[in-house]
C-alpha positions in Angstrom: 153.4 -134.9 185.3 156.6 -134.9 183.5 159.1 -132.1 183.8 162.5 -130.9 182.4 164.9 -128.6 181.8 166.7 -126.9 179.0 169.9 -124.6 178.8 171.1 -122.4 176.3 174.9 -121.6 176.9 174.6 -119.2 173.6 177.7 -116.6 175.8 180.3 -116.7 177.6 181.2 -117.0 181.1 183.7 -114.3 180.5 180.6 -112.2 180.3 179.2 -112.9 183.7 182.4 -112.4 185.2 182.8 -108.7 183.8 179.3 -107.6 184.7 178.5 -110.2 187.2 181.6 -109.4 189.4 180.6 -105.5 189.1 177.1 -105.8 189.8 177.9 -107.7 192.7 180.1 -105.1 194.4 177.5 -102.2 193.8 174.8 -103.8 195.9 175.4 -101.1 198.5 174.1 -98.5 195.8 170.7 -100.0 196.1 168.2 -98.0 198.3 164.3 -98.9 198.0 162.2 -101.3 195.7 158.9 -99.9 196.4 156.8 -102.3 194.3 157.7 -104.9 197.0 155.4 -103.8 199.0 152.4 -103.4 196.9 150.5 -107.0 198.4 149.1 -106.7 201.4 148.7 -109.8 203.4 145.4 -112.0 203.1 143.6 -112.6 206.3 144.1 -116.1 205.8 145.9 -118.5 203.1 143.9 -120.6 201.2 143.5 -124.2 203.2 145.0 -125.9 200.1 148.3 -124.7 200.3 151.4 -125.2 201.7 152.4 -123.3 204.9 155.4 -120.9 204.4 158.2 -122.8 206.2 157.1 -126.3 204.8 157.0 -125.0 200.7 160.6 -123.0 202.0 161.8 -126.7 203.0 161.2 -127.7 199.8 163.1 -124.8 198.1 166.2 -125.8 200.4 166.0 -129.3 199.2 165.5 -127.9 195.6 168.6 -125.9 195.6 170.8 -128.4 197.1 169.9 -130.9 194.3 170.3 -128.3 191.9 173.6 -126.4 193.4 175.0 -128.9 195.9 176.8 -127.9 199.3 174.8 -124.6 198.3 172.5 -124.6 201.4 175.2 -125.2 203.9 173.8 -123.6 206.8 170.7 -122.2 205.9 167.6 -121.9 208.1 164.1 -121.6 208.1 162.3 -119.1 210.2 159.3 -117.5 210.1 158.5 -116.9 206.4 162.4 -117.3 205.4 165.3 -119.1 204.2 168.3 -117.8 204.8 172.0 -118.5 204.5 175.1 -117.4 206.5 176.7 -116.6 202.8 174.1 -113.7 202.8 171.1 -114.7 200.8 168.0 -115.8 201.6 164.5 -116.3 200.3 160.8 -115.0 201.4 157.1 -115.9 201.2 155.8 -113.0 199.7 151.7 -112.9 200.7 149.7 -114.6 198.1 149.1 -111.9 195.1 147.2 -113.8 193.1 146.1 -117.7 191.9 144.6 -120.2 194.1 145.8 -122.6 197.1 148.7 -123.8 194.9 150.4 -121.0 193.8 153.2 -119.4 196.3 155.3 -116.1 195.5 158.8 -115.4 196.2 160.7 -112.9 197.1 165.2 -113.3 196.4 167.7 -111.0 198.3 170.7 -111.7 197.2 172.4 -109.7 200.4 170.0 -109.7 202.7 172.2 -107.5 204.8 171.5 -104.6 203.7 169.6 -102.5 205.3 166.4 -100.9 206.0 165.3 -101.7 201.6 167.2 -104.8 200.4 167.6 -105.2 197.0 165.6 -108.2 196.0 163.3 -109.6 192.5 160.1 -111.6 193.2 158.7 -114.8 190.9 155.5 -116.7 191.1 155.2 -120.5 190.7 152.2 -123.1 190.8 152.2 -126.5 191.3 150.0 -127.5 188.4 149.9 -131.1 188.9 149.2 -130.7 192.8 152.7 -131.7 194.0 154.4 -128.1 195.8 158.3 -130.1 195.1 157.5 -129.2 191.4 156.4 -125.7 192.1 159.8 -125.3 194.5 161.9 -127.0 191.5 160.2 -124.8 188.6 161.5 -121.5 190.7 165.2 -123.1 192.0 165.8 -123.7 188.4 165.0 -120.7 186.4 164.4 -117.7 189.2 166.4 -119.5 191.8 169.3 -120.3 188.9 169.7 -116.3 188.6 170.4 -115.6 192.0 173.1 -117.7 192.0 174.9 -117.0 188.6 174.1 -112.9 190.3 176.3 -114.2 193.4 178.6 -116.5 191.6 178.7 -115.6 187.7 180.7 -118.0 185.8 177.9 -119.1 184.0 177.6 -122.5 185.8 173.8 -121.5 186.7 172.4 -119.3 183.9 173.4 -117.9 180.6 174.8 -113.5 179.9 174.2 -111.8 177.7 175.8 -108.0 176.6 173.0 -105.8 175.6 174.6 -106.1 171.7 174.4 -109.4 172.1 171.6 -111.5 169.5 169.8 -112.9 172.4 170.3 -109.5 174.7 167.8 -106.6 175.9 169.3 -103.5 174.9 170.6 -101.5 177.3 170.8 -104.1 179.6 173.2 -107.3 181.1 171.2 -109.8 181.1 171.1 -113.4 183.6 168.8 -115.7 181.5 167.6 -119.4 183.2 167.3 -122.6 181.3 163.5 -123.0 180.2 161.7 -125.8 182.1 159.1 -127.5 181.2 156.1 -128.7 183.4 153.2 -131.2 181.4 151.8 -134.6 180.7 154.4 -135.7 178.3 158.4 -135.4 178.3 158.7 -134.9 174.4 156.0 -132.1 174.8 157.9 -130.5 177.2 161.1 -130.7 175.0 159.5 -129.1 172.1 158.1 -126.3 173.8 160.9 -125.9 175.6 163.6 -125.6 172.6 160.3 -123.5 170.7 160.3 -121.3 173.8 164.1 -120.8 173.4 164.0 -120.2 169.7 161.7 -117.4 169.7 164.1 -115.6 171.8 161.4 -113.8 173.5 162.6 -111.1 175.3 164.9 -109.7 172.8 162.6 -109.6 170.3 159.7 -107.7 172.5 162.6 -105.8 174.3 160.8 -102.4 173.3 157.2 -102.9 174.8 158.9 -103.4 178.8 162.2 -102.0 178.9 160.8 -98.8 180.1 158.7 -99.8 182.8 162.2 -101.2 184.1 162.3 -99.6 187.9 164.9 -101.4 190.0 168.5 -99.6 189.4 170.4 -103.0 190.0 167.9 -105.7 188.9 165.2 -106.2 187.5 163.0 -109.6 187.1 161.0 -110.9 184.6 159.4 -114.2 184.1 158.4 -115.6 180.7 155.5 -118.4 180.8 153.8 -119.8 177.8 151.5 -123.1 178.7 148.1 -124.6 178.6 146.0 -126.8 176.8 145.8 -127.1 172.5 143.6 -124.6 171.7 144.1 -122.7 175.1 147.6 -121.5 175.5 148.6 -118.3 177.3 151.1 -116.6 177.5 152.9 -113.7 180.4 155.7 -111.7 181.1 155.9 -110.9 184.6 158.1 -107.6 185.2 159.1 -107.2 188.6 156.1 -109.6 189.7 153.7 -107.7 187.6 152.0 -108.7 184.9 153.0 -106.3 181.6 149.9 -106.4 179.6 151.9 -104.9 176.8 154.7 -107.4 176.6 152.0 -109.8 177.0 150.4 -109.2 174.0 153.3 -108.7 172.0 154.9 -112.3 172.9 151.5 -113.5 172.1 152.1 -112.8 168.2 155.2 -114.3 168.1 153.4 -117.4 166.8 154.4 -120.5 169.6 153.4 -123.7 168.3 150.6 -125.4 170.4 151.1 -128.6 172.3 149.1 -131.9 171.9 148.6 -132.4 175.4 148.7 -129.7 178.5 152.1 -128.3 178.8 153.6 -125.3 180.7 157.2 -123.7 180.1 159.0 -120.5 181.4 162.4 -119.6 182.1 163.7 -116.4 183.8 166.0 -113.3 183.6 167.9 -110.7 185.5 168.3 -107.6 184.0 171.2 -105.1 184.9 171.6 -101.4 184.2 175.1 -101.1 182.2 177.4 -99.1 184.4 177.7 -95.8 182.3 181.0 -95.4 182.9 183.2 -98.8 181.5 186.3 -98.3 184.4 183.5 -96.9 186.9 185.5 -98.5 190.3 183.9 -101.2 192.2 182.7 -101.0 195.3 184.0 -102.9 198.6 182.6 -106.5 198.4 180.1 -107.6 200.8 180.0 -111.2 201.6 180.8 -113.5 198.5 178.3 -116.8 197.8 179.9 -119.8 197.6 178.7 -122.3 195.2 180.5 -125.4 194.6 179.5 -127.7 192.1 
């Protein structure tokens, strides 16, 4: 199964650095996400899929190709990944989907404490192989985190809430678009079709209340299948949005010839309400050399 990615460096890194640098330093302000703790643990994981720590190996050796010297340090333990720079990533329990699907939970500063602030995503290895699955979330979810910890626009794409690819009301951290399916050109298509419909500005209205987080908020957009059998989703927060759903499903996405699968990701950040609002002391930076 073929896959590939595709950018969109429609702003400027000027633009991360203003409201990346800010959100940063206001991490402390963050005090509970309660819909993290909606799953409760299955009894057992389906036999078909990969054990925490091994699918977590393959997200260290994701990010590393995608961001090298990034995963300097890190370590896997128990259902974790974490780095001394202050990040790590979790195995959520499995919410939904069969042996192949994995959920994942992103702290960006893990050392806060008791409620860290943190966005979940969903991936499934559709073609059987987990290192797709672990490169589908390093390169669209995974890509946020690090333009959140590092914003110069090397990972992902910002956007000011006036902006014509923006949410208003919002700063947004927008992934490339990758595409997972049984041709390379396929992919391509859907992928620049995926970028062109400029999604979630266009269905901006049917979510943007149901926004909880006061720092970030996730949300996945996913259009794939067969011809005559595509869907389409926008995760908010790692739920499905039934609303926002149906409203990307009029937006008229061509259909593929053969079975292909695209999605990309997005942070969304509360505009500080006051423009020269001081930061807050920084807590340990993220290094990500290129």
């Amino acid at each position: 199964m073929a896959d590939d990615s595709v950018n969109r460096r429609s702003v400027s890194a000027e633009d991360g650095n203003r409201y990346g640098i800010c959100a940063r330093l206001r991490l402390s302000k963050i005090h509970r996400m309660p819909w993290i703790r909606r799953r409760a643990r299955q009894a057992q994981p389906p036999e078909d899929r990969l054990p925490d720590l091994e699918f977590l190996a393959l997200v260290n050796a994701s990010l590393e190709e995608f961001a090298p010297g990034v995963t300097r340090g890190t370590e896997l333990k128990g259902n974790s990944l974490s780095s001394p720079r202050g990040w790590a990533v979790v195995m959520a329990p499995p919410g939904h989907g069969g042996g192949h699907h994995y959920d994942l939970v992103a702290l960006p500063d893990a050392s806060i404490q008791p409620d860290v602030p943190c966005f979940m995503d969903c991936v499934v290895a559709m073609s059987g192989d987990p290192r797709k699955a672990a490169d589908a979330w390093v390169q669209t979810a995974g890509a946020c985190m690090l333009e959140l910890l590092d914003p110069r626009g090397h990972f992902a794409d910002h956007a000011d809430p006036d902006h014509e690819r923006g949410v208003p009301g919002w700063h947004s951290i927008i992934s490339g678009a990758v595409g997972f399916g049984l041709d390379a050109a396929e992919n391509r298509r859907l992928q620049t079709a995926l970028l062109n419909a400029n999604v979630l500005h266009r269905i901006a209205g049917t979510f943007t209340a149901d926004l909880e987080s006061p720092f970030f908020n996730g949300v996945k957009v996913f259009y794939g299948g067969r011809p005559g059998a595509m869907e389409v989703e926008i995760r908010v927060n790692g739920e499905r949005h039934e609303t926002a759903s149906a409203a990307m499903a009029t937006l008229n996405l061509p259909e593929p010839t053969v079975f292909t699968a695209v999605r990309y990701y997005a942070l969304l950040l509360p505009v500080p309400t006051d423009p020269g609002e001081p930061p807050h002391p920084p807590r340990r930076r993220a290094s990500t050399p290129r």
